[in-house]
């Protein structure tokens, strides 16, 4: 069986100790071995800082953009191979795999185009200048310059391709070399993707390295100009961001963590109306896509008491079509959870939710998968709960069950009470609001907008693809429990990798130095 | 003797235990007593969150701006009184006191005008929208909304008025209530300033509270939507930002800490040239203004080896005119350090620097002050050192001596080596570069810009007021040792107090909800 190697300091490191086994989550068949034991992390950091960083900072934004676009093309050429690896190691259907892999390619391409638009520069001009005295003899202009460190990216198991690509694109375009670490249990896709990127010859040496397996002492070696970005659980995030070297050196840490995302139906959507149908269709998809293993999946369904019965009934009808199975069968619409640990955690989570909620659809226990050997595979069927006490602090608002599981929460139809319910989660990545009434939504934004990083609006005539999709143009991140980070959002995504500098002096001199007025 | 009271939850709390004595640093005469023992911090947070926050969020940016402008005016009316308190408790000359007090008033006024310019809105529209699909039926527009929490501001002893005002202006304009804490030892000026603000009747109840003395368990009670901003030492910052509740809830923490700021002379400035003279004049002022007790003071003087002798000679001639004394005498140009602890720390620091540097001007020990009783007062004369080993890691690059103390560091005249020297401090608030050669400065920005938050340029024709002054229009903050924070910079200064939200939906709906296209 193949052992996946790490790529560090210009060579492939293949460990022969402490090996972990990757498996197919639909069949539990072993796929590959992984370990990073013996890897030289000090050497990897040195290689990035001394070779990768200077090489990247020599390139203009446009040159880095060209490379990202070419990488996106290379990824498309290998799409079928990557989809297969995703199905084998992540248990994804073709549609779920595309969400990850084409999403990753899209992020590379969008940032490639942003780089081309920035053109022949090596720093960003940030806003317009300000006159500080009575004449232009004292002037201020902000710029943003690449940080002379390395970015370490620790990604989550659910999006091996997109998670790599969206973080890498931002750091690379900013001019900062990357050491990426896919989640060990589902490393197959990201490993191959990085292999493709390295084999392409497009990347300056030192600009991309990869750890498969443990990060060892890598994070303990980060210092003042480095950046650490993490996607995963709030508990792991707390452990990692508490490291003394990170705090002492003010290392920039960007976290995406747990999120109890809410979908809110406004009172103007009558049962059976097009808006109501859009809501039900979107929520059902956001619950079951990737078997609910999205940090942006809907976990809380906030609906006016008057239509609660109609929503539950319509949702149940849709969920009934999503029995889990081995996605090797193209008729299967929902795959397994990714690992045995995830299965155990999801079942524990459902049990926890049941303390203050009732089951209205699904079994709450492990299922056998369609086309999978009996007793094998990490399957959970779609599970819908309902809480009588939506306004109370309860597990429904803080226990993220990473599977096809959500809870219906009735409310009085006011924007204020909907915001109050959203707030109980103490920070989400995305909240959605379905209404044709812009005044209602504006009131909801005013009272509840601060609890989320993204507000997805469903309305008649909207053609969004659902609240779960992260577009490179829009912020991905949220306050509090969601980690307090900011990723993507166009050029905003470059912020952690750049140092903002206020350049002050006489205007002609400042303009000549910064290129602010060409 | 007067005991200074805290203002919390709508009433003045005057403690009668654990009292500390504030003194005049020129004479060591006692001025007032301070303690916060018995203060109800839970009640204060509740008052801010339930009363102050909602009241502020009801106001538009323009209304908040009006209040800030009116406050600035009120401060000007009390200018003489505040200057006197500053002289008594901070030992400032009239000019140094103005730097703090008029600087604070200026920050309030500038943010007042920014608020007026934003007009009748309650959230910021952030950038332009992006089309996410083939038509405008799927669109993304970012906004920034006030965070529904409280801002706790812990300020440094050196700028009681400006430190209060620059932080308060940003939070207040953003719509977030403030609990401010001046440094205990120099609380007199800030205490009176807040008293003036509260007595003005301009502020919505709950929007401003003040702790004098210890913060007790205040910081341990901060949660998900709160903001904590700190100015002070890197050691204290590390202790505070490591608090588990702050890390667990992703509380936004903004820090300004130690900074070994550098002033760099480029090789195009011949000894005796106008540029050379500008450099010497600026460096002498930046060393001695406020007796060197500015986080933006020049600590490292980076000069081409060829003109090192000339620089040292010219600097020494200027420093000789700055003997310290009691600023009650208007002829005195430099006051004492602010406290006995600061004096001890500065003298310890000079001794530490002397391990790898030589004294070229000054005594390195405590001085008696002009007009002060012999043996009384925390005086240190201007002190110039010189290092033979500017490119080595040494105390010169990491020990911030918070007094009129700086070290001359010769270099080879290349932008690259100047940047290398600047980098050894691992992050500064401000670096200055004196040159008429825009290409040289551009090269310096490219190789060294990322090591600082502000780059101050001196050139012929420039009329800057010196690198030490923080303008509300320009970023104040720096990477690494400087804390990694960002304050001011116009509307950028509101960032910690706002939550960015990507609003997605059909363009007409998004525009109607966000007001992006009126």
Short mmCIF file of N, CA and C in Angstrom, two decimals, chain B residues 301-430:
data_model
loop_
_atom_site.label_atom_id
_atom_site.label_comp_id
_atom_site.label_asym_id
_atom_site.label_seq_id
_atom_site.Cartn_x
_atom_site.Cartn_y
_atom_site.Cartn_z
N UNK B 301 19.21 55.10 15.55
CA UNK B 301 19.56 56.14 14.58
C UNK B 301 20.52 55.50 13.59
N UNK B 302 19.98 55.18 12.42
CA UNK B 302 20.72 54.38 11.44
C UNK B 302 21.33 55.33 10.39
N UNK B 303 22.65 55.49 10.41
CA UNK B 303 23.30 56.49 9.56
C UNK B 303 24.47 55.88 8.80
N UNK B 304 24.69 56.36 7.57
CA UNK B 304 25.85 55.86 6.81
C UNK B 304 27.13 56.10 7.60
N UNK B 305 28.02 55.12 7.59
CA UNK B 305 29.28 55.24 8.31
C UNK B 305 30.00 56.55 7.99
N UNK B 306 29.88 56.99 6.73
CA UNK B 306 30.61 58.18 6.28
C UNK B 306 30.21 59.44 7.04
N UNK B 307 28.97 59.53 7.49
CA UNK B 307 28.53 60.76 8.17
C UNK B 307 28.25 60.53 9.65
N UNK B 308 28.65 59.38 10.16
CA UNK B 308 28.32 59.06 11.54
C UNK B 308 28.86 60.11 12.52
N UNK B 309 30.12 60.49 12.31
CA UNK B 309 30.73 61.47 13.21
C UNK B 309 29.98 62.79 13.18
N UNK B 310 29.64 63.22 12.00
CA UNK B 310 28.94 64.49 11.86
C UNK B 310 27.56 64.44 12.52
N UNK B 311 26.88 63.32 12.35
CA UNK B 311 25.55 63.17 12.97
C UNK B 311 25.67 63.23 14.49
N UNK B 312 26.60 62.46 15.01
CA UNK B 312 26.75 62.39 16.47
C UNK B 312 27.06 63.77 17.04
N UNK B 313 27.95 64.47 16.38
CA UNK B 313 28.34 65.80 16.86
C UNK B 313 27.15 66.77 16.84
N UNK B 314 26.45 66.77 15.73
CA UNK B 314 25.31 67.69 15.60
C UNK B 314 24.20 67.35 16.59
N UNK B 315 23.97 66.05 16.79
CA UNK B 315 22.94 65.62 17.75
C UNK B 315 23.31 66.03 19.17
N UNK B 316 24.57 65.79 19.51
CA UNK B 316 25.03 66.10 20.87
C UNK B 316 24.84 67.59 21.15
N UNK B 317 25.11 68.42 20.15
CA UNK B 317 24.96 69.87 20.34
C UNK B 317 23.51 70.22 20.65
N UNK B 318 22.59 69.55 19.97
CA UNK B 318 21.17 69.82 20.25
C UNK B 318 20.73 69.25 21.60
N UNK B 319 21.18 68.05 21.90
CA UNK B 319 20.76 67.41 23.15
C UNK B 319 21.25 68.19 24.36
N UNK B 320 22.38 68.86 24.20
CA UNK B 320 22.96 69.62 25.31
C UNK B 320 22.02 70.73 25.78
N UNK B 321 21.08 71.11 24.91
CA UNK B 321 20.15 72.20 25.27
C UNK B 321 18.91 71.67 25.99
N UNK B 322 18.86 70.36 26.22
CA UNK B 322 17.63 69.75 26.77
C UNK B 322 17.84 69.17 28.16
N UNK B 323 18.51 69.87 29.03
CA UNK B 323 18.66 69.36 30.40
C UNK B 323 17.27 69.25 31.02
N UNK B 324 17.02 68.18 31.77
CA UNK B 324 15.68 67.98 32.31
C UNK B 324 15.40 68.90 33.50
N UNK B 325 14.14 69.17 33.74
CA UNK B 325 13.78 70.01 34.88
C UNK B 325 12.29 69.98 35.15
N UNK B 326 11.88 70.73 36.18
CA UNK B 326 10.46 70.82 36.53
C UNK B 326 9.78 71.77 35.54
N UNK B 327 8.83 71.30 34.77
CA UNK B 327 8.23 72.14 33.72
C UNK B 327 7.41 73.30 34.27
N UNK B 328 7.32 73.43 35.58
CA UNK B 328 6.67 74.62 36.12
C UNK B 328 7.46 75.86 35.65
N UNK B 329 8.75 75.68 35.43
CA UNK B 329 9.59 76.72 34.84
C UNK B 329 9.48 76.64 33.32
N UNK B 330 8.96 77.69 32.69
CA UNK B 330 8.68 77.62 31.26
C UNK B 330 9.92 77.51 30.40
N UNK B 331 11.08 77.79 30.97
CA UNK B 331 12.32 77.65 30.20
C UNK B 331 12.75 76.19 30.07
N UNK B 332 12.19 75.34 30.90
CA UNK B 332 12.57 73.92 30.87
C UNK B 332 11.99 73.27 29.61
N UNK B 333 12.84 72.56 28.86
CA UNK B 333 12.39 71.98 27.60
C UNK B 333 12.11 70.49 27.69
N UNK B 334 12.50 69.88 28.80
CA UNK B 334 12.23 68.44 28.95
C UNK B 334 11.92 68.15 30.41
N UNK B 335 10.81 67.47 30.65
CA UNK B 335 10.39 67.15 32.01
C UNK B 335 10.98 65.83 32.51
N UNK B 336 10.49 65.35 33.65
CA UNK B 336 10.96 64.09 34.23
C UNK B 336 10.26 62.89 33.57
N UNK B 337 10.71 61.70 33.92
CA UNK B 337 9.92 60.51 33.59
C UNK B 337 8.70 60.49 34.53
N UNK B 338 7.72 59.69 34.18
CA UNK B 338 6.41 59.85 34.83
C UNK B 338 6.33 59.22 36.21
N UNK B 339 7.11 58.18 36.46
CA UNK B 339 7.00 57.49 37.75
C UNK B 339 8.37 56.97 38.19
N UNK B 340 8.42 56.60 39.45
CA UNK B 340 9.65 56.03 40.00
C UNK B 340 9.98 54.71 39.29
N UNK B 341 8.95 53.90 39.04
CA UNK B 341 9.17 52.64 38.32
C UNK B 341 9.75 52.88 36.93
N UNK B 342 9.22 53.89 36.26
CA UNK B 342 9.72 54.19 34.92
C UNK B 342 11.18 54.63 34.99
N UNK B 343 11.52 55.42 36.00
CA UNK B 343 12.92 55.85 36.15
C UNK B 343 13.83 54.64 36.33
N UNK B 344 13.43 53.76 37.24
CA UNK B 344 14.26 52.58 37.52
C UNK B 344 14.41 51.74 36.24
N UNK B 345 13.29 51.56 35.55
CA UNK B 345 13.32 50.73 34.34
C UNK B 345 14.19 51.37 33.25
N UNK B 346 14.14 52.68 33.13
CA UNK B 346 14.95 53.35 32.10
C UNK B 346 16.44 53.21 32.43
N UNK B 347 16.79 53.39 33.72
CA UNK B 347 18.21 53.27 34.09
C UNK B 347 18.70 51.82 33.91
N UNK B 348 17.85 50.86 34.28
CA UNK B 348 18.19 49.44 34.03
C UNK B 348 18.39 49.21 32.54
N UNK B 349 17.52 49.82 31.75
CA UNK B 349 17.59 49.65 30.29
C UNK B 349 18.88 50.20 29.72
N UNK B 350 19.27 51.41 30.17
CA UNK B 350 20.53 51.99 29.68
C UNK B 350 21.69 51.05 30.01
N UNK B 351 21.68 50.52 31.23
CA UNK B 351 22.76 49.60 31.63
C UNK B 351 22.77 48.38 30.70
N UNK B 352 21.58 47.92 30.32
CA UNK B 352 21.50 46.75 29.44
C UNK B 352 22.05 47.09 28.04
N UNK B 353 21.68 48.27 27.55
CA UNK B 353 22.19 48.68 26.23
C UNK B 353 23.71 48.79 26.24
N UNK B 354 24.26 49.22 27.37
CA UNK B 354 25.71 49.45 27.44
C UNK B 354 26.53 48.16 27.30
N UNK B 355 25.84 47.01 27.38
CA UNK B 355 26.55 45.74 27.17
C UNK B 355 27.09 45.65 25.75
N UNK B 356 26.39 46.23 24.78
CA UNK B 356 26.87 46.18 23.39
C UNK B 356 26.92 47.56 22.75
N UNK B 357 26.94 48.61 23.57
CA UNK B 357 27.01 49.96 23.02
C UNK B 357 27.80 50.85 23.97
N UNK B 358 28.30 51.96 23.45
CA UNK B 358 29.06 52.91 24.27
C UNK B 358 28.28 54.20 24.41
N UNK B 359 28.51 54.85 25.54
CA UNK B 359 27.87 56.14 25.79
C UNK B 359 28.62 57.23 25.02
N UNK B 360 27.91 58.00 24.21
CA UNK B 360 28.59 59.11 23.53
C UNK B 360 28.05 60.46 23.99
N UNK B 361 26.88 60.47 24.64
CA UNK B 361 26.39 61.71 25.25
C UNK B 361 25.51 61.35 26.43
N UNK B 362 25.66 62.09 27.55
CA UNK B 362 24.83 61.84 28.73
C UNK B 362 25.57 60.99 29.75
N UNK B 363 24.93 60.85 30.92
CA UNK B 363 25.61 60.20 32.05
C UNK B 363 25.17 58.75 32.25
N UNK B 364 23.97 58.43 31.82
CA UNK B 364 23.46 57.08 32.06
C UNK B 364 22.94 56.86 33.47
N UNK B 365 22.93 57.91 34.28
CA UNK B 365 22.37 57.77 35.64
C UNK B 365 21.33 58.87 35.88
N UNK B 366 20.62 58.77 37.01
CA UNK B 366 19.61 59.77 37.35
C UNK B 366 20.25 61.15 37.45
N UNK B 367 19.49 62.17 37.07
CA UNK B 367 19.97 63.55 37.19
C UNK B 367 19.09 64.30 38.18
N UNK B 368 19.60 65.39 38.73
CA UNK B 368 18.72 66.32 39.42
C UNK B 368 18.07 67.20 38.36
N UNK B 369 16.84 67.63 38.60
CA UNK B 369 16.12 68.44 37.61
C UNK B 369 16.25 69.92 37.92
N UNK B 370 16.33 70.72 36.87
CA UNK B 370 16.33 72.18 37.03
C UNK B 370 15.06 72.59 37.77
N UNK B 371 15.22 73.35 38.83
CA UNK B 371 14.06 73.87 39.57
C UNK B 371 13.39 72.85 40.47
N UNK B 372 13.95 71.63 40.54
CA UNK B 372 13.34 70.59 41.38
C UNK B 372 14.20 70.42 42.64
N UNK B 373 13.58 70.01 43.77
CA UNK B 373 14.36 69.79 44.98
C UNK B 373 15.45 68.74 44.74
N UNK B 374 16.62 68.96 45.27
CA UNK B 374 17.73 68.01 45.07
C UNK B 374 17.32 66.62 45.53
N UNK B 375 17.66 65.62 44.70
CA UNK B 375 17.36 64.25 45.08
C UNK B 375 15.91 63.85 44.83
N UNK B 376 15.07 64.80 44.45
CA UNK B 376 13.67 64.50 44.19
C UNK B 376 13.38 64.53 42.68
N UNK B 377 12.40 63.79 42.26
CA UNK B 377 11.97 63.81 40.86
C UNK B 377 12.68 62.75 40.04
N UNK B 378 11.98 62.31 38.98
CA UNK B 378 12.42 61.13 38.20
C UNK B 378 13.11 61.58 36.91
N UNK B 379 14.23 62.25 37.06
CA UNK B 379 14.88 62.88 35.91
C UNK B 379 15.99 62.02 35.30
N UNK B 380 16.02 62.01 33.98
CA UNK B 380 17.13 61.41 33.22
C UNK B 380 17.47 62.40 32.11
N UNK B 381 18.73 62.69 31.92
CA UNK B 381 19.14 63.58 30.84
C UNK B 381 19.16 62.84 29.51
N UNK B 382 19.19 63.59 28.40
CA UNK B 382 19.30 62.98 27.07
C UNK B 382 20.54 62.09 27.01
N UNK B 383 20.39 60.94 26.41
CA UNK B 383 21.43 59.92 26.44
C UNK B 383 21.61 59.33 25.04
N UNK B 384 22.81 59.47 24.51
CA UNK B 384 23.08 58.95 23.17
C UNK B 384 24.12 57.85 23.27
N UNK B 385 23.84 56.72 22.65
CA UNK B 385 24.79 55.61 22.64
C UNK B 385 25.19 55.31 21.21
N UNK B 386 26.14 54.42 21.07
CA UNK B 386 26.64 54.06 19.74
C UNK B 386 27.03 52.59 19.77
N UNK B 387 26.58 51.82 18.78
CA UNK B 387 26.93 50.40 18.76
C UNK B 387 27.90 50.09 17.63
N UNK B 388 28.90 49.30 17.97
CA UNK B 388 29.87 48.81 16.98
C UNK B 388 29.30 47.66 16.15
N UNK B 389 28.24 47.03 16.68
CA UNK B 389 27.76 45.79 16.06
C UNK B 389 26.28 45.93 15.67
N UNK B 390 26.00 46.86 14.76
CA UNK B 390 24.60 47.16 14.44
C UNK B 390 23.84 45.99 13.82
N UNK B 391 24.57 45.02 13.22
CA UNK B 391 23.89 43.92 12.53
C UNK B 391 23.72 42.69 13.40
N UNK B 392 24.16 42.78 14.65
CA UNK B 392 24.00 41.64 15.56
C UNK B 392 22.73 41.78 16.37
N UNK B 393 22.14 40.64 16.71
CA UNK B 393 21.03 40.67 17.67
C UNK B 393 21.61 41.16 18.99
N UNK B 394 21.09 42.26 19.51
CA UNK B 394 21.61 42.79 20.77
C UNK B 394 20.50 43.58 21.43
N UNK B 395 20.68 43.95 22.72
CA UNK B 395 19.63 44.71 23.43
C UNK B 395 19.21 45.98 22.68
N UNK B 396 20.12 46.54 21.91
CA UNK B 396 19.81 47.76 21.14
C UNK B 396 18.57 47.56 20.27
N UNK B 397 18.33 46.31 19.85
CA UNK B 397 17.20 46.03 18.95
C UNK B 397 15.97 45.49 19.67
N UNK B 398 16.11 45.12 20.94
CA UNK B 398 14.91 44.58 21.59
C UNK B 398 14.59 45.18 22.96
N UNK B 399 15.48 45.98 23.55
CA UNK B 399 15.21 46.55 24.86
C UNK B 399 14.74 47.99 24.67
N UNK B 400 13.42 48.19 24.87
CA UNK B 400 12.88 49.54 24.72
C UNK B 400 13.14 50.32 26.00
N UNK B 401 14.00 51.33 25.92
CA UNK B 401 14.25 52.20 27.08
C UNK B 401 13.32 53.41 26.93
N UNK B 402 12.35 53.49 27.82
CA UNK B 402 11.29 54.49 27.67
C UNK B 402 11.71 55.82 28.31
N UNK B 403 12.69 56.44 27.67
CA UNK B 403 13.21 57.73 28.12
C UNK B 403 13.95 58.39 26.96
N UNK B 404 14.66 59.50 27.21
CA UNK B 404 15.34 60.24 26.13
C UNK B 404 16.64 59.56 25.74
N UNK B 405 16.52 58.36 25.20
CA UNK B 405 17.67 57.48 24.99
C UNK B 405 17.61 56.85 23.60
N UNK B 406 18.71 56.96 22.84
CA UNK B 406 18.75 56.31 21.52
C UNK B 406 20.18 55.91 21.20
N UNK B 407 20.31 55.03 20.21
CA UNK B 407 21.62 54.48 19.87
C UNK B 407 21.92 54.71 18.39
N UNK B 408 23.12 55.22 18.12
CA UNK B 408 23.55 55.41 16.74
C UNK B 408 24.08 54.08 16.18
N UNK B 409 23.60 53.72 14.98
CA UNK B 409 24.00 52.46 14.34
C UNK B 409 24.50 52.76 12.93
N UNK B 410 25.80 52.65 12.69
CA UNK B 410 26.32 52.91 11.34
C UNK B 410 25.99 51.76 10.38
N UNK B 411 25.75 52.11 9.12
CA UNK B 411 25.50 51.07 8.10
C UNK B 411 26.16 51.49 6.80
N UNK B 412 26.06 50.60 5.78
CA UNK B 412 26.83 50.81 4.55
C UNK B 412 26.14 51.71 3.53
N UNK B 413 24.97 52.21 3.86
CA UNK B 413 24.28 53.13 2.95
C UNK B 413 23.31 52.45 2.00
N UNK B 414 23.28 51.11 1.97
CA UNK B 414 22.35 50.43 1.05
C UNK B 414 20.98 50.28 1.71
N UNK B 415 19.94 50.38 0.88
CA UNK B 415 18.58 50.21 1.38
C UNK B 415 18.42 48.83 2.02
N UNK B 416 19.10 47.84 1.43
CA UNK B 416 18.97 46.48 1.94
C UNK B 416 19.52 46.35 3.36
N UNK B 417 20.71 46.95 3.60
CA UNK B 417 21.28 46.82 4.95
C UNK B 417 20.48 47.65 5.97
N UNK B 418 19.99 48.80 5.54
CA UNK B 418 19.14 49.58 6.44
C UNK B 418 17.92 48.75 6.85
N UNK B 419 17.31 48.07 5.88
CA UNK B 419 16.14 47.23 6.17
C UNK B 419 16.52 46.08 7.11
N UNK B 420 17.70 45.53 6.89
CA UNK B 420 18.17 44.42 7.73
C UNK B 420 18.28 44.87 9.20
N UNK B 421 18.77 46.08 9.40
CA UNK B 421 18.90 46.61 10.76
C UNK B 421 17.52 46.87 11.35
N UNK B 422 16.65 47.50 10.57
CA UNK B 422 15.29 47.76 11.06
C UNK B 422 14.63 46.44 11.48
N UNK B 423 14.83 45.39 10.67
CA UNK B 423 14.18 44.09 10.90
C UNK B 423 14.56 43.48 12.24
N UNK B 424 15.76 43.78 12.73
CA UNK B 424 16.23 43.13 13.96
C UNK B 424 15.34 43.43 15.17
N UNK B 425 14.54 44.49 15.08
CA UNK B 425 13.63 44.81 16.20
C UNK B 425 12.37 43.97 16.18
N UNK B 426 12.17 43.18 15.14
CA UNK B 426 11.01 42.29 15.03
C UNK B 426 9.68 43.03 15.14
N UNK B 427 9.57 44.13 14.40
CA UNK B 427 8.30 44.85 14.35
C UNK B 427 8.34 46.19 15.04
N UNK B 428 8.08 47.27 14.31
CA UNK B 428 8.07 48.61 14.91
C UNK B 428 6.78 49.35 14.53
N UNK B 429 6.47 50.37 15.31
CA UNK B 429 5.32 51.22 15.01
C UNK B 429 5.63 52.17 13.87
N UNK B 430 6.85 52.73 13.89
CA UNK B 430 7.20 53.70 12.87
C UNK B 430 8.69 53.63 12.57
#
